[in-house]
Coordinates of C-alpha atoms and ligand atoms in Angstrom, one line a residue:
M1 CA 29.2 47.2 -3.3
T2 CA 29.3 43.4 -2.4
D3 CA 27.6 43.9 0.9
R4 CA 25.2 45.9 -1.0
R5 CA 24.4 43.0 -3.8
N6 CA 24.4 40.6 -0.9
F7 CA 21.7 42.7 1.1
L8 CA 19.7 43.0 -2.2
K9 CA 19.9 39.1 -2.9
S10 CA 19.0 38.5 1.1
A11 CA 16.2 41.3 0.5
S12 CA 14.8 39.4 -2.6
F13 CA 14.8 36.2 -1.0
L14 CA 12.9 37.2 2.0
M15 CA 10.4 39.3 0.0
A16 CA 9.7 35.9 -2.1
G17 CA 9.3 34.0 1.3
G18 CA 7.0 36.9 2.4
L19 CA 9.0 37.8 5.2
L20 CA 9.1 41.5 4.4
A21 CA 5.9 41.4 2.4
G22 CA 2.0 41.8 3.1
K23 CA -0.7 39.3 2.8
T24 CA 0.2 38.3 -0.8
G25 CA 3.5 37.5 0.6
Q26 CA 2.2 35.2 3.1
A27 CA 0.2 33.3 0.6
T28 CA 3.8 33.0 -1.4
A29 CA 5.4 32.0 1.8
S30 CA 2.8 29.1 2.4
T31 CA 3.1 28.0 -1.1
L32 CA 7.0 27.7 -0.7
M33 CA 6.2 25.9 2.5
K34 CA 4.2 23.4 0.8
T35 CA 6.2 22.9 -2.0
R36 CA 9.2 22.1 0.4
L37 CA 7.1 19.5 2.2
A38 CA 5.7 17.9 -0.8
A39 CA 9.5 17.7 -2.2
D40 CA 10.5 16.1 1.3
K41 CA 7.8 13.7 1.8
K42 CA 7.7 10.5 -0.2
I43 CA 4.1 9.6 -0.7
G44 CA 3.0 6.9 -2.5
L45 CA -0.2 5.9 -4.5
Q46 CA -2.2 2.7 -5.1
I47 CA -3.5 3.7 -8.7
Y48 CA -6.5 1.7 -8.1
S49 CA -7.6 4.7 -6.1
L50 CA -8.4 6.8 -9.3
G51 CA -10.6 4.0 -10.7
R52 CA -11.7 4.3 -14.4
E53 CA -10.7 8.4 -14.1
L54 CA -7.1 7.5 -14.7
Y55 CA -7.6 5.9 -18.1
E56 CA -9.4 9.1 -19.4
D57 CA -6.1 10.6 -19.7
V58 CA -2.8 8.5 -18.3
P59 CA 0.0 11.2 -18.8
G60 CA -2.3 14.0 -17.8
G61 CA -3.6 12.0 -14.9
M62 CA 0.1 11.5 -13.7
K63 CA 1.4 15.0 -14.0
K64 CA -1.8 15.8 -11.7
L65 CA -0.6 13.4 -9.2
K66 CA 2.7 14.7 -8.9
A67 CA 1.6 18.2 -8.5
M68 CA -0.6 16.9 -6.0
G69 CA 2.6 16.0 -3.9
Y70 CA 2.6 12.1 -4.8
S71 CA 6.0 10.6 -6.1
T72 CA 5.7 6.7 -6.0
L73 CA 2.8 4.4 -7.4
E74 CA 1.8 1.0 -6.9
L75 CA 0.3 -0.4 -9.8
A76 CA -3.1 -2.4 -10.2
G77 CA -4.9 -4.1 -13.1
Y78 CA -2.1 -6.3 -14.5
R79 CA -3.4 -8.7 -16.8
D80 CA -1.7 -10.7 -20.0
G81 CA 1.6 -8.5 -19.5
K82 CA -0.2 -5.2 -19.5
I83 CA -1.7 -2.6 -17.1
N84 CA -5.3 -2.2 -18.0
N85 CA -4.4 -2.8 -21.7
I86 CA -1.8 -0.3 -21.8
A87 CA 2.0 -2.0 -22.5
M88 CA 3.9 -1.9 -19.3
S89 CA 6.8 0.1 -21.0
D90 CA 4.5 2.8 -22.3
F91 CA 2.9 2.9 -18.8
K92 CA 6.6 3.4 -17.0
K93 CA 7.2 6.0 -19.7
M94 CA 4.0 8.0 -18.8
A95 CA 5.1 7.7 -15.1
D96 CA 8.7 8.8 -15.9
D97 CA 7.8 11.8 -17.9
A98 CA 5.4 12.8 -14.9
G99 CA 8.4 12.4 -12.6
L100 CA 6.8 9.6 -10.8
K101 CA 8.4 6.3 -9.7
I102 CA 6.6 3.2 -9.9
I103 CA 7.8 0.6 -7.1
S104 CA 5.2 -1.6 -6.5
T105 CA 2.4 -3.7 -8.0
H106 CA -0.9 -5.6 -6.9
V107 CA -1.2 -9.0 -8.7
N108 CA -3.6 -11.9 -8.1
P109 CA -3.0 -15.2 -9.3
P110 CA -5.9 -16.7 -11.5
I111 CA -6.5 -19.4 -9.0
R112 CA -8.2 -18.8 -5.5
E113 CA -8.0 -22.5 -4.1
Y114 CA -4.5 -23.8 -3.8
T115 CA -4.1 -27.3 -4.1
A116 CA -1.1 -29.7 -4.7
S117 CA -2.2 -30.2 -8.3
N118 CA -2.2 -26.4 -9.3
K119 CA 0.8 -25.2 -7.5
G120 CA 2.7 -25.6 -10.5
E121 CA 0.4 -23.5 -12.7
I122 CA 0.2 -20.9 -9.9
A123 CA 4.3 -20.7 -9.8
E124 CA 4.0 -20.3 -13.9
F125 CA 1.9 -17.4 -13.4
W126 CA 4.3 -15.9 -10.9
K127 CA 7.2 -16.3 -13.1
K128 CA 5.6 -14.3 -15.9
A129 CA 4.3 -11.6 -13.5
A130 CA 7.8 -11.4 -12.0
D131 CA 9.6 -11.1 -15.5
D132 CA 6.9 -8.2 -16.6
H133 CA 7.6 -6.5 -13.5
A134 CA 11.3 -6.4 -13.3
K135 CA 11.5 -5.5 -16.8
I136 CA 10.1 -1.9 -15.6
G137 CA 12.2 -1.6 -12.5
V138 CA 9.3 -2.5 -10.2
T139 CA 10.6 -3.8 -6.4
Y140 CA 7.5 -5.1 -4.7
L141 CA 5.2 -7.6 -6.2
I142 CA 2.3 -8.0 -4.1
Q143 CA -0.7 -10.3 -3.9
P144 CA -3.6 -8.2 -2.6
G145 CA -6.5 -11.0 -2.5
Q146 CA -7.0 -13.4 0.0
P147 CA -6.7 -17.2 -1.2
S148 CA -8.9 -19.7 0.3
T149 CA -7.9 -20.3 4.1
R150 CA -10.9 -22.1 5.4
N151 CA -8.9 -24.4 7.8
V152 CA -5.5 -25.0 8.9
E153 CA -4.9 -27.3 6.3
E154 CA -5.1 -24.7 3.5
L155 CA -3.2 -22.4 5.6
A156 CA -0.6 -24.7 5.2
I157 CA -0.6 -24.9 1.6
V158 CA -1.0 -21.2 0.8
G159 CA 2.4 -20.8 3.1
E160 CA 4.1 -23.1 0.7
V161 CA 2.9 -21.5 -2.3
F162 CA 3.8 -17.9 -1.0
N163 CA 7.2 -19.2 -0.3
E164 CA 7.6 -20.5 -4.0
A165 CA 6.0 -17.0 -4.9
G166 CA 8.8 -15.4 -2.9
K167 CA 11.5 -17.5 -4.3
I168 CA 10.5 -16.8 -8.2
A169 CA 9.8 -13.1 -7.1
K170 CA 13.6 -13.0 -5.7
A171 CA 15.1 -14.7 -8.8
A172 CA 13.9 -11.8 -10.7
G173 CA 15.1 -9.1 -8.4
L174 CA 11.7 -8.6 -6.7
S175 CA 10.4 -9.0 -3.3
F176 CA 7.2 -10.8 -2.8
G177 CA 4.5 -9.4 -0.4
Y178 CA 0.8 -10.2 0.6
H179 CA -1.9 -7.5 1.6
N180 CA -4.4 -8.1 4.0
H181 CA -8.1 -7.1 4.2
D182 CA -10.6 -7.6 7.2
M183 CA -10.8 -11.4 7.0
E184 CA -7.3 -12.3 7.5
F185 CA -8.5 -11.5 11.1
S186 CA -10.7 -14.5 11.3
R187 CA -9.8 -17.7 12.9
V188 CA -9.6 -21.0 11.6
V189 CA -9.2 -24.7 13.0
P190 CA -7.7 -27.8 11.8
G191 CA -10.2 -29.8 9.5
G192 CA -12.6 -26.7 9.6
T193 CA -15.0 -25.9 6.8
E194 CA -15.1 -22.1 7.3
M195 CA -13.1 -18.9 8.9
L196 CA -15.0 -17.5 11.8
F197 CA -15.0 -13.7 12.1
G198 CA -15.8 -11.2 15.1
R199 CA -17.8 -12.3 18.1
R200 CA -18.6 -15.5 16.1
G201 CA -17.1 -18.5 17.9
F202 CA -16.3 -22.0 18.0
G203 CA -18.6 -22.8 20.9
R204 CA -17.5 -23.1 24.7
E205 CA -14.1 -24.5 24.3
Q206 CA -11.5 -23.0 22.6
P207 CA -10.6 -25.7 19.9
K208 CA -7.2 -27.1 19.8
G209 CA -4.9 -25.9 16.9
L210 CA -7.3 -22.5 16.5
E211 CA -5.4 -19.9 14.2
I212 CA -5.7 -16.2 13.3
V213 CA -5.3 -16.5 9.4
Y214 CA -3.0 -13.4 9.6
D215 CA -0.8 -14.7 12.1
G216 CA -0.8 -18.3 10.5
L217 CA 0.5 -16.8 7.3
V218 CA 3.3 -14.8 8.8
K219 CA 4.4 -18.0 10.8
R220 CA 4.3 -20.2 7.7
T221 CA 6.0 -17.9 5.5
D222 CA 9.9 -17.8 5.1
P223 CA 10.9 -14.2 6.0
S224 CA 13.7 -14.0 3.5
L225 CA 11.1 -14.8 1.1
V226 CA 7.6 -13.3 2.0
F227 CA 6.9 -9.8 3.3
F228 CA 3.6 -8.2 4.4
E229 CA 2.0 -5.0 3.3
M230 CA -0.6 -4.1 6.0
D231 CA -3.7 -2.1 5.0
V232 CA -4.1 -0.1 8.2
Y233 CA -7.9 0.5 7.6
W234 CA -8.7 -3.1 6.9
T235 CA -6.7 -4.2 9.8
V236 CA -9.1 -2.1 11.9
M237 CA -12.3 -3.3 10.0
G238 CA -11.0 -6.9 11.0
Q239 CA -11.2 -5.5 14.8
Q240 CA -7.3 -5.4 15.1
D241 CA -4.8 -2.6 16.1
P242 CA -2.7 -2.0 13.3
V243 CA 0.2 -0.5 15.7
E244 CA -0.1 -3.9 17.7
Y245 CA 0.6 -5.9 14.5
M246 CA 3.5 -3.6 13.4
K247 CA 5.0 -3.8 17.0
K248 CA 4.5 -7.8 17.1
Y249 CA 6.0 -8.2 13.4
P250 CA 8.4 -5.2 13.0
N251 CA 10.4 -7.5 10.4
R252 CA 7.6 -8.8 8.5
I253 CA 5.4 -5.7 8.0
R254 CA 7.5 -3.8 5.7
L255 CA 5.0 -2.0 3.6
L256 CA 1.6 0.1 4.2
H257 CA -1.8 1.1 2.7
I258 CA -2.5 4.1 4.1
K259 CA -6.2 4.1 3.8
D260 CA -9.4 5.5 5.8
R261 CA -13.1 5.0 5.2
M262 CA -13.1 7.4 2.6
V263 CA -10.7 10.4 2.4
L264 CA -7.7 10.1 4.8
G265 CA -8.5 11.8 8.3
E266 CA -12.3 12.6 7.5
S267 CA -14.0 9.4 9.3
G268 CA -12.0 9.8 12.6
M269 CA -11.7 6.0 13.1
M270 CA -8.1 5.9 12.2
N271 CA -5.3 6.9 14.5
F272 CA -2.5 8.2 11.6
E273 CA -0.4 9.8 14.3
N274 CA 0.1 6.5 16.1
I275 CA 0.5 4.3 13.0
F276 CA 3.1 6.8 11.4
K277 CA 4.9 6.8 14.6
Q278 CA 5.5 3.0 15.0
A279 CA 6.0 3.0 11.1
Y280 CA 9.2 5.1 11.5
A281 CA 10.0 3.1 14.6
N282 CA 10.0 0.1 12.6
G283 CA 12.0 1.8 9.7
I284 CA 9.1 1.3 7.4
K285 CA 10.3 3.4 4.2
D286 CA 7.3 3.1 2.0
Y287 CA 3.8 3.6 1.8
F288 CA 0.5 3.9 -0.4
V289 CA -2.5 5.9 0.2
E290 CA -5.5 4.1 -1.1
L291 CA -9.0 5.4 -1.8
E292 CA -12.2 3.6 -2.3
G293 CA -15.5 5.0 -2.4
I294 CA -16.2 9.1 -1.9
N295 CA -19.1 10.8 -0.9
S296 CA -18.8 13.6 -3.4
G297 CA -16.5 14.8 -6.0
T298 CA -14.0 12.8 -8.5
Q299 CA -11.8 9.9 -7.5
F300 CA -9.1 12.6 -8.5
E301 CA -10.5 15.0 -6.0
G302 CA -10.5 12.5 -3.3
V303 CA -6.7 11.4 -4.0
K304 CA -6.0 15.2 -3.7
G305 CA -7.7 15.2 -0.5
C306 CA -5.6 12.4 0.8
A307 CA -2.2 14.2 -0.2
D308 CA -3.4 17.5 1.3
Y309 CA -4.2 15.7 4.5
L310 CA -0.5 13.8 4.8
L311 CA 1.4 17.1 3.7
K312 CA -0.4 19.1 6.7
A313 CA 0.2 16.1 9.1
S314 CA 3.2 17.1 11.2
F315 CA 3.6 13.7 12.1
V316 CA 4.4 12.5 8.4
K317 CA 8.0 13.0 7.8
Ligands
LIG1 MG1 -5.5 -1.9 0.4

């Protein structure tokens, strides 16, 4: 009797898995497999990817994201203690209700050109931003916009301001990070007036003290206070290899923006397999999908296309 019951139990399990069934059963098996993968893979999303579409129905949108396979979020749109005019505690509740965890946020201070006289004002801004995000349990406080870095002297003051932001974040229980675009891979010189990018040069002689902005920021920031979130697409657009950078700074690059020209994997210009391989080798635990423009359809459809790509990719754990 016991044997028979066990046999029936196994048989119904196999049926559910489609192993004893026909075509319909196979579809069920693939759905089960997909569900299992979605549960195992920790895929994050930078909510900027949804643009205004998210704000048509935030609770509904969050549920859609969860169903697509996303599990963590990185905020954008912080202003006056709110996220796009929604109280942060309300925003957190909507994410919680959908089973999503907000672990990161993108915030830019209101000043782009850092000087000795406005450092205090920037620190005040970070103090409030860090406290507001600590209240909803965010881990990473990240600056996504490049401050003015036209020369080595400006690089130095940006390094000081970042270190201070790092101290403020740490005191509130957060980690401060910086997110790049392409212009961080331009070069600057002492006393210079502009960043030079790509094939543009400083003349025949390599000027003394020439630095790549990105490396200059890594060098001038305290590893215990400032980490880097590497946007792999913008690094490629900066004519650099994100894998090489991850190898160069394994202890500084702690998060990634997984981004392509549009939907992940469509352009063919990003070697995501190598990027993920290196990310795992470096022990990187969190990353966020980011989508800007799309050719057709809605942002939600594009964001789903990105999740589908990662769920299907065998190199994503
Ligand atoms: Mg990005």
